[in-house]
PDB file of C-alpha atoms in Angstrom:
ATOM      1  CA  MET A   1     -15.100 -45.556   5.356  1.00  0.00           C
ATOM      2  CA  ALA A   2     -13.015 -43.750   2.450  1.00  0.00           C
ATOM      3  CA  GLU A   3     -16.642 -42.751   1.639  1.00  0.00           C
ATOM      4  CA  ALA A   4     -17.405 -41.454   4.431  1.00  0.00           C
ATOM      5  CA  GLU A   5     -13.819 -39.540   5.015  1.00  0.00           C
ATOM      6  CA  ARG A   6     -14.506 -38.558   0.945  1.00  0.00           C
ATOM      7  CA  ILE A   7     -17.811 -37.117   1.880  1.00  0.00           C
ATOM      8  CA  ILE A   8     -16.213 -34.858   4.934  1.00  0.00           C
ATOM      9  CA  GLY A   9     -13.187 -33.156   3.037  1.00  0.00           C
ATOM     10  CA  THR A  10     -10.793 -35.621   5.107  1.00  0.00           C
ATOM     11  CA  PRO A  11      -8.414 -36.886   1.845  1.00  0.00           C
ATOM     12  CA  GLU A  12      -8.050 -40.424   1.604  1.00  0.00           C
ATOM     13  CA  VAL A  13      -4.408 -42.061   1.635  1.00  0.00           C
ATOM     14  CA  GLY A  14      -2.522 -41.518  -1.446  1.00  0.00           C
ATOM     15  CA  ASP A  15      -4.663 -38.523  -2.318  1.00  0.00           C
ATOM     16  CA  ASP A  16      -3.320 -35.487  -3.949  1.00  0.00           C
ATOM     17  CA  ALA A  17      -5.412 -33.185  -3.259  1.00  0.00           C
ATOM     18  CA  GLN A  18      -4.959 -30.491  -0.659  1.00  0.00           C
ATOM     19  CA  PRO A  19      -6.346 -27.672   0.994  1.00  0.00           C
ATOM     20  CA  GLU A  20      -7.347 -24.563  -1.570  1.00  0.00           C
ATOM     21  CA  SER A  21      -5.349 -21.961   0.046  1.00  0.00           C
ATOM     22  CA  ALA A  22      -2.217 -24.554  -0.224  1.00  0.00           C
ATOM     23  CA  GLY A  23      -2.352 -24.355  -4.390  1.00  0.00           C
ATOM     24  CA  PRO A  24      -0.666 -22.076  -6.134  1.00  0.00           C
ATOM     25  CA  LYS A  25      -4.021 -20.500  -6.772  1.00  0.00           C
ATOM     26  CA  GLY A  26      -3.438 -18.546  -2.911  1.00  0.00           C
ATOM     27  CA  ARG A  27       0.349 -18.729  -3.534  1.00  0.00           C
ATOM     28  CA  ARG A  28       0.040 -16.285  -6.747  1.00  0.00           C
ATOM     29  CA  ARG A  29      -2.386 -13.668  -5.086  1.00  0.00           C
ATOM     30  CA  ILE A  30      -0.034 -13.212  -2.054  1.00  0.00           C
ATOM     31  CA  THR A  31       2.859 -13.226  -4.667  1.00  0.00           C
ATOM     32  CA  ALA A  32       1.427 -10.642  -6.286  1.00  0.00           C
ATOM     33  CA  LEU A  33       0.418  -8.747  -3.530  1.00  0.00           C
ATOM     34  CA  LEU A  34       4.029  -8.724  -2.292  1.00  0.00           C
ATOM     35  CA  VAL A  35       5.498  -7.657  -5.757  1.00  0.00           C
ATOM     36  CA  VAL A  36       3.475  -4.759  -6.324  1.00  0.00           C
ATOM     37  CA  ALA A  37       3.924  -4.265  -2.635  1.00  0.00           C
ATOM     38  CA  LEU A  38       7.598  -3.897  -2.910  1.00  0.00           C
ATOM     39  CA  LEU A  39       7.412  -1.933  -6.411  1.00  0.00           C
ATOM     40  CA  ALA A  40       5.548   0.766  -4.823  1.00  0.00           C
ATOM     41  CA  TYR A  41       7.922   1.107  -1.740  1.00  0.00           C
ATOM     42  CA  LEU A  42      11.479   0.672  -3.704  1.00  0.00           C
ATOM     43  CA  LEU A  43       9.971   3.751  -6.472  1.00  0.00           C
ATOM     44  CA  ASP A  44       8.984   5.590  -3.308  1.00  0.00           C
ATOM     45  CA  LEU A  45      12.080   5.172  -1.452  1.00  0.00           C
ATOM     46  CA  GLY A  46      14.060   5.792  -4.141  1.00  0.00           C
ATOM     47  CA  THR A  47      12.544   8.538  -5.563  1.00  0.00           C
ATOM     48  CA  LYS A  48      12.236  10.334  -1.391  1.00  0.00           C
ATOM     49  CA  MET A  49      16.438   9.483  -1.247  1.00  0.00           C
ATOM     50  CA  LEU A  50      16.522  11.357  -4.854  1.00  0.00           C
ATOM     51  CA  VAL A  51      14.651  14.042  -3.818  1.00  0.00           C
ATOM     52  CA  VAL A  52      16.728  14.568  -0.115  1.00  0.00           C
ATOM     53  CA  ALA A  53      20.020  14.481  -2.219  1.00  0.00           C
ATOM     54  CA  LYS A  54      19.299  16.168  -5.418  1.00  0.00           C
ATOM     55  CA  LEU A  55      15.966  18.569  -4.842  1.00  0.00           C
ATOM     56  CA  GLU A  56      16.172  19.793  -0.763  1.00  0.00           C
ATOM     57  CA  HIS A  57      17.413  23.440  -0.062  1.00  0.00           C
ATOM     58  CA  GLN A  58      17.049  23.960  -3.745  1.00  0.00           C
ATOM     59  CA  PRO A  59      14.594  25.857  -5.709  1.00  0.00           C
ATOM     60  CA  PRO A  60      11.916  23.885  -6.934  1.00  0.00           C
ATOM     61  CA  ILE A  61      12.031  22.146 -10.735  1.00  0.00           C
ATOM     62  CA  GLU A  62       9.248  23.218 -12.896  1.00  0.00           C
ATOM     63  CA  ILE A  63       7.846  20.333 -14.813  1.00  0.00           C
ATOM     64  CA  ILE A  64       4.435  21.568 -16.310  1.00  0.00           C
ATOM     65  CA  GLY A  65       4.904  25.400 -15.803  1.00  0.00           C
ATOM     66  CA  GLU A  66       3.456  26.524 -13.047  1.00  0.00           C
ATOM     67  CA  LEU A  67       1.033  23.381 -13.400  1.00  0.00           C
ATOM     68  CA  LEU A  68       3.228  20.911 -12.016  1.00  0.00           C
ATOM     69  CA  LYS A  69       6.516  21.125  -9.956  1.00  0.00           C
ATOM     70  CA  PHE A  70       9.303  18.791  -7.878  1.00  0.00           C
ATOM     71  CA  GLU A  71       9.427  20.301  -4.581  1.00  0.00           C
ATOM     72  CA  ALA A  72      10.607  18.831  -1.490  1.00  0.00           C
ATOM     73  CA  VAL A  73       8.479  19.618   1.580  1.00  0.00           C
ATOM     74  CA  ARG A  74       8.597  17.678   4.409  1.00  0.00           C
ATOM     75  CA  ASN A  75       5.062  17.088   5.924  1.00  0.00           C
ATOM     76  CA  PRO A  76       4.783  15.896   9.417  1.00  0.00           C
ATOM     77  CA  GLY A  77       1.220  16.208   9.375  1.00  0.00           C
ATOM     78  CA  ALA A  78      -1.371  14.402   7.019  1.00  0.00           C
ATOM     79  CA  ALA A  79      -2.419  15.248   3.585  1.00  0.00           C
ATOM     80  CA  PHE A  80      -2.610  18.946   3.479  1.00  0.00           C
ATOM     81  CA  GLY A  81      -0.803  19.467   5.865  1.00  0.00           C
ATOM     82  CA  PHE A  82      -3.126  18.400   8.238  1.00  0.00           C
ATOM     83  CA  GLY A  83      -2.426  17.594  12.052  1.00  0.00           C
ATOM     84  CA  GLU A  84       1.246  18.338  12.781  1.00  0.00           C
ATOM     85  CA  ALA A  85       0.847  17.515  16.103  1.00  0.00           C
ATOM     86  CA  PHE A  86      -0.545  14.029  15.610  1.00  0.00           C
ATOM     87  CA  THR A  87       2.500  12.646  13.780  1.00  0.00           C
ATOM     88  CA  ILE A  88       2.474   9.753  16.295  1.00  0.00           C
ATOM     89  CA  ILE A  89      -1.391   9.308  15.530  1.00  0.00           C
ATOM     90  CA  PHE A  90      -0.171   8.535  11.887  1.00  0.00           C
ATOM     91  CA  THR A  91       2.096   6.325  12.387  1.00  0.00           C
ATOM     92  CA  CYS A  92       0.189   3.986  14.545  1.00  0.00           C
ATOM     93  CA  ILE A  93      -2.366   3.745  11.563  1.00  0.00           C
ATOM     94  CA  ALA A  94      -0.035   3.203   8.576  1.00  0.00           C
ATOM     95  CA  ALA A  95       1.374   0.628  11.145  1.00  0.00           C
ATOM     96  CA  SER A  96      -2.362  -1.180  11.430  1.00  0.00           C
ATOM     97  CA  VAL A  97      -2.913  -0.646   8.196  1.00  0.00           C
ATOM     98  CA  ILE A  98       0.081  -3.073   7.573  1.00  0.00           C
ATOM     99  CA  VAL A  99      -1.390  -5.709  10.197  1.00  0.00           C
ATOM    100  CA  VAL A 100      -4.964  -5.402   8.788  1.00  0.00           C
ATOM    101  CA  ILE A 101      -3.439  -6.260   4.956  1.00  0.00           C
ATOM    102  CA  VAL A 102      -1.421  -9.034   6.019  1.00  0.00           C
ATOM    103  CA  ARG A 103      -4.280 -10.664   8.100  1.00  0.00           C
ATOM    104  CA  LEU A 104      -5.783  -9.969   4.871  1.00  0.00           C
ATOM    105  CA  ALA A 105      -3.108 -12.046   2.683  1.00  0.00           C
ATOM    106  CA  ARG A 106      -3.986 -15.176   4.085  1.00  0.00           C
ATOM    107  CA  LYS A 107      -7.589 -15.379   2.345  1.00  0.00           C
ATOM    108  CA  LEU A 108      -6.673 -13.363  -0.900  1.00  0.00           C
ATOM    109  CA  TYR A 109      -6.750 -15.117  -3.962  1.00  0.00           C
ATOM    110  CA  SER A 110      -8.091 -12.809  -6.187  1.00  0.00           C
ATOM    111  CA  LEU A 111      -5.920 -10.618  -8.549  1.00  0.00           C
ATOM    112  CA  PRO A 112      -7.472  -7.238  -8.341  1.00  0.00           C
ATOM    113  CA  TRP A 113      -7.407  -7.501  -4.512  1.00  0.00           C
ATOM    114  CA  ALA A 114      -4.268  -8.526  -4.752  1.00  0.00           C
ATOM    115  CA  ILE A 115      -2.587  -5.589  -6.813  1.00  0.00           C
ATOM    116  CA  ALA A 116      -5.138  -2.819  -4.667  1.00  0.00           C
ATOM    117  CA  LEU A 117      -3.523  -4.373  -1.139  1.00  0.00           C
ATOM    118  CA  GLY A 118      -0.081  -3.940  -2.386  1.00  0.00           C
ATOM    119  CA  LEU A 119      -0.416  -0.511  -3.327  1.00  0.00           C
ATOM    120  CA  LEU A 120      -2.172  -0.005   0.379  1.00  0.00           C
ATOM    121  CA  LEU A 121       0.790  -1.907   1.593  1.00  0.00           C
ATOM    122  CA  GLY A 122       3.865  -0.325  -0.397  1.00  0.00           C
ATOM    123  CA  GLY A 123       2.737   3.176  -0.172  1.00  0.00           C
ATOM    124  CA  ALA A 124       2.117   2.587   3.951  1.00  0.00           C
ATOM    125  CA  LEU A 125       5.525   0.741   4.240  1.00  0.00           C
ATOM    126  CA  GLY A 126       6.719   4.088   2.298  1.00  0.00           C
ATOM    127  CA  ASN A 127       5.386   6.742   4.525  1.00  0.00           C
ATOM    128  CA  LEU A 128       5.752   4.329   7.701  1.00  0.00           C
ATOM    129  CA  THR A 129       9.583   4.548   6.910  1.00  0.00           C
ATOM    130  CA  ASP A 130       9.459   7.791   7.309  1.00  0.00           C
ATOM    131  CA  ARG A 131       7.773   8.581  10.399  1.00  0.00           C
ATOM    132  CA  ILE A 132      10.657   5.983  11.724  1.00  0.00           C
ATOM    133  CA  PHE A 133      13.413   7.016  10.788  1.00  0.00           C
ATOM    134  CA  ARG A 134      13.600  10.400   9.519  1.00  0.00           C
ATOM    135  CA  SER A 135      14.079  13.717  11.631  1.00  0.00           C
ATOM    136  CA  PRO A 136      12.807  14.842  13.895  1.00  0.00           C
ATOM    137  CA  GLY A 137      13.463  11.386  15.759  1.00  0.00           C
ATOM    138  CA  VAL A 138      11.696   7.530  15.499  1.00  0.00           C
ATOM    139  CA  PHE A 139       7.580   7.574  15.082  1.00  0.00           C
ATOM    140  CA  ARG A 140       7.665  11.406  14.673  1.00  0.00           C
ATOM    141  CA  GLY A 141       9.868  11.717  11.527  1.00  0.00           C
ATOM    142  CA  ALA A 142       8.287  13.816   8.506  1.00  0.00           C
ATOM    143  CA  VAL A 143       7.072  12.547   5.191  1.00  0.00           C
ATOM    144  CA  VAL A 144       9.492  13.663   2.247  1.00  0.00           C
ATOM    145  CA  ASP A 145       6.712  15.051  -0.185  1.00  0.00           C
ATOM    146  CA  PHE A 146       7.698  16.593  -3.707  1.00  0.00           C
ATOM    147  CA  ILE A 147       5.017  16.366  -6.199  1.00  0.00           C
ATOM    148  CA  ALA A 148       3.638  19.741  -6.502  1.00  0.00           C
ATOM    149  CA  PRO A 149       0.841  20.403  -8.645  1.00  0.00           C
ATOM    150  CA  ALA A 150      -0.360  23.976  -8.427  1.00  0.00           C
ATOM    151  CA  HIS A 151      -3.814  24.541  -6.055  1.00  0.00           C
ATOM    152  CA  PHE A 152      -3.724  20.968  -4.638  1.00  0.00           C
ATOM    153  CA  ALA A 153      -1.365  19.240  -1.819  1.00  0.00           C
ATOM    154  CA  VAL A 154       2.291  18.450  -2.516  1.00  0.00           C
ATOM    155  CA  PHE A 155       2.691  14.470  -2.420  1.00  0.00           C
ATOM    156  CA  ASN A 156       4.777  11.448  -2.907  1.00  0.00           C
ATOM    157  CA  LEU A 157       4.458   8.215  -4.555  1.00  0.00           C
ATOM    158  CA  ALA A 158       3.477   6.353  -1.506  1.00  0.00           C
ATOM    159  CA  ASP A 159       0.696   8.910  -1.379  1.00  0.00           C
ATOM    160  CA  SER A 160       0.040   8.134  -5.125  1.00  0.00           C
ATOM    161  CA  ALA A 161       0.081   4.223  -4.491  1.00  0.00           C
ATOM    162  CA  ILE A 162      -2.619   4.897  -1.094  1.00  0.00           C
ATOM    163  CA  VAL A 163      -4.882   6.841  -2.811  1.00  0.00           C
ATOM    164  CA  CYS A 164      -4.909   4.309  -6.710  1.00  0.00           C
ATOM    165  CA  GLY A 165      -5.243   1.466  -4.388  1.00  0.00           C
ATOM    166  CA  GLY A 166      -7.958   2.769  -2.574  1.00  0.00           C
ATOM    167  CA  ILE A 167     -10.087   3.686  -5.140  1.00  0.00           C
ATOM    168  CA  LEU A 168      -9.770   0.362  -6.731  1.00  0.00           C
ATOM    169  CA  ILE A 169     -11.056  -1.183  -3.544  1.00  0.00           C
ATOM    170  CA  VAL A 170     -14.412   1.042  -3.554  1.00  0.00           C
ATOM    171  CA  LEU A 171     -14.348   0.008  -7.622  1.00  0.00           C
ATOM    172  CA  LEU A 172     -13.749  -3.348  -6.370  1.00  0.00           C
ATOM    173  CA  SER A 173     -16.440  -3.272  -3.711  1.00  0.00           C
ATOM    174  CA  PHE A 174     -19.002  -1.613  -6.246  1.00  0.00           C
ATOM    175  CA  LYS A 175     -18.389  -4.357  -8.626  1.00  0.00           C
ATOM    176  CA  GLY A 176     -18.882  -7.098  -6.040  1.00  0.00           C
ATOM    177  CA  LEU A 177     -15.986  -8.626  -6.019  1.00  0.00           C
ATOM    178  CA  ASP A 178     -14.606  -9.837  -2.053  1.00  0.00           C
ATOM    179  CA  PRO A 179     -10.920 -10.754  -1.568  1.00  0.00           C
ATOM    180  CA  ASP A 180     -11.203 -14.016  -1.528  1.00  0.00           C
ATOM    181  CA  GLY A 181     -12.013 -14.191  -5.169  1.00  0.00           C
ATOM    182  CA  THR A 182     -16.528 -14.527  -4.554  1.00  0.00           C
ATOM    183  CA  VAL A 183     -18.392 -12.405  -6.390  1.00  0.00           C
ATOM    184  CA  HIS A 184     -21.935 -11.355  -4.719  1.00  0.00           C
ATOM    185  CA  LYS A 185     -24.751  -9.064  -5.933  1.00  0.00           C
ATOM    186  CA  GLY A 186     -25.585  -6.407  -3.719  1.00  0.00           C
TER     187      GLY A 186
END
């Protein structure tokens, strides 16, 4: 009987075997995801609070001459200010991204994927916080943007985290590394 249980994967009495998902490997990856997400979120939230308190309604601050400025901008739309009338849709997309990442985290055994998803989660939470709590109202709030490179859209740290996380996911996919830690040849 014990041999049959071992073959089908049922641990024997007194056996210390645990499901792989309960082991430290799984917890470490989820912890990494949460730490990266929390850092990205707190950096974004802190910089936005500083921008609103010190930079809003003030002239832009030149960082590198005309090439890079800090300028407070309220963006009700998406990148480059597109889609101002679709703020509620962007709110739903951000909430959906968060749900997908939380569901995917259960199968997460890859540290690079944990970092990438943590960046996406932190960035999505940062912009979602603005959409929910900033004026003109709940689910219609304008995102605080402030990094203004010359000839480009004004953005924030949440946007940067989302882009970096997205680039990392593309690179991991090209390398054949899956979130569960397996590698496949494409």
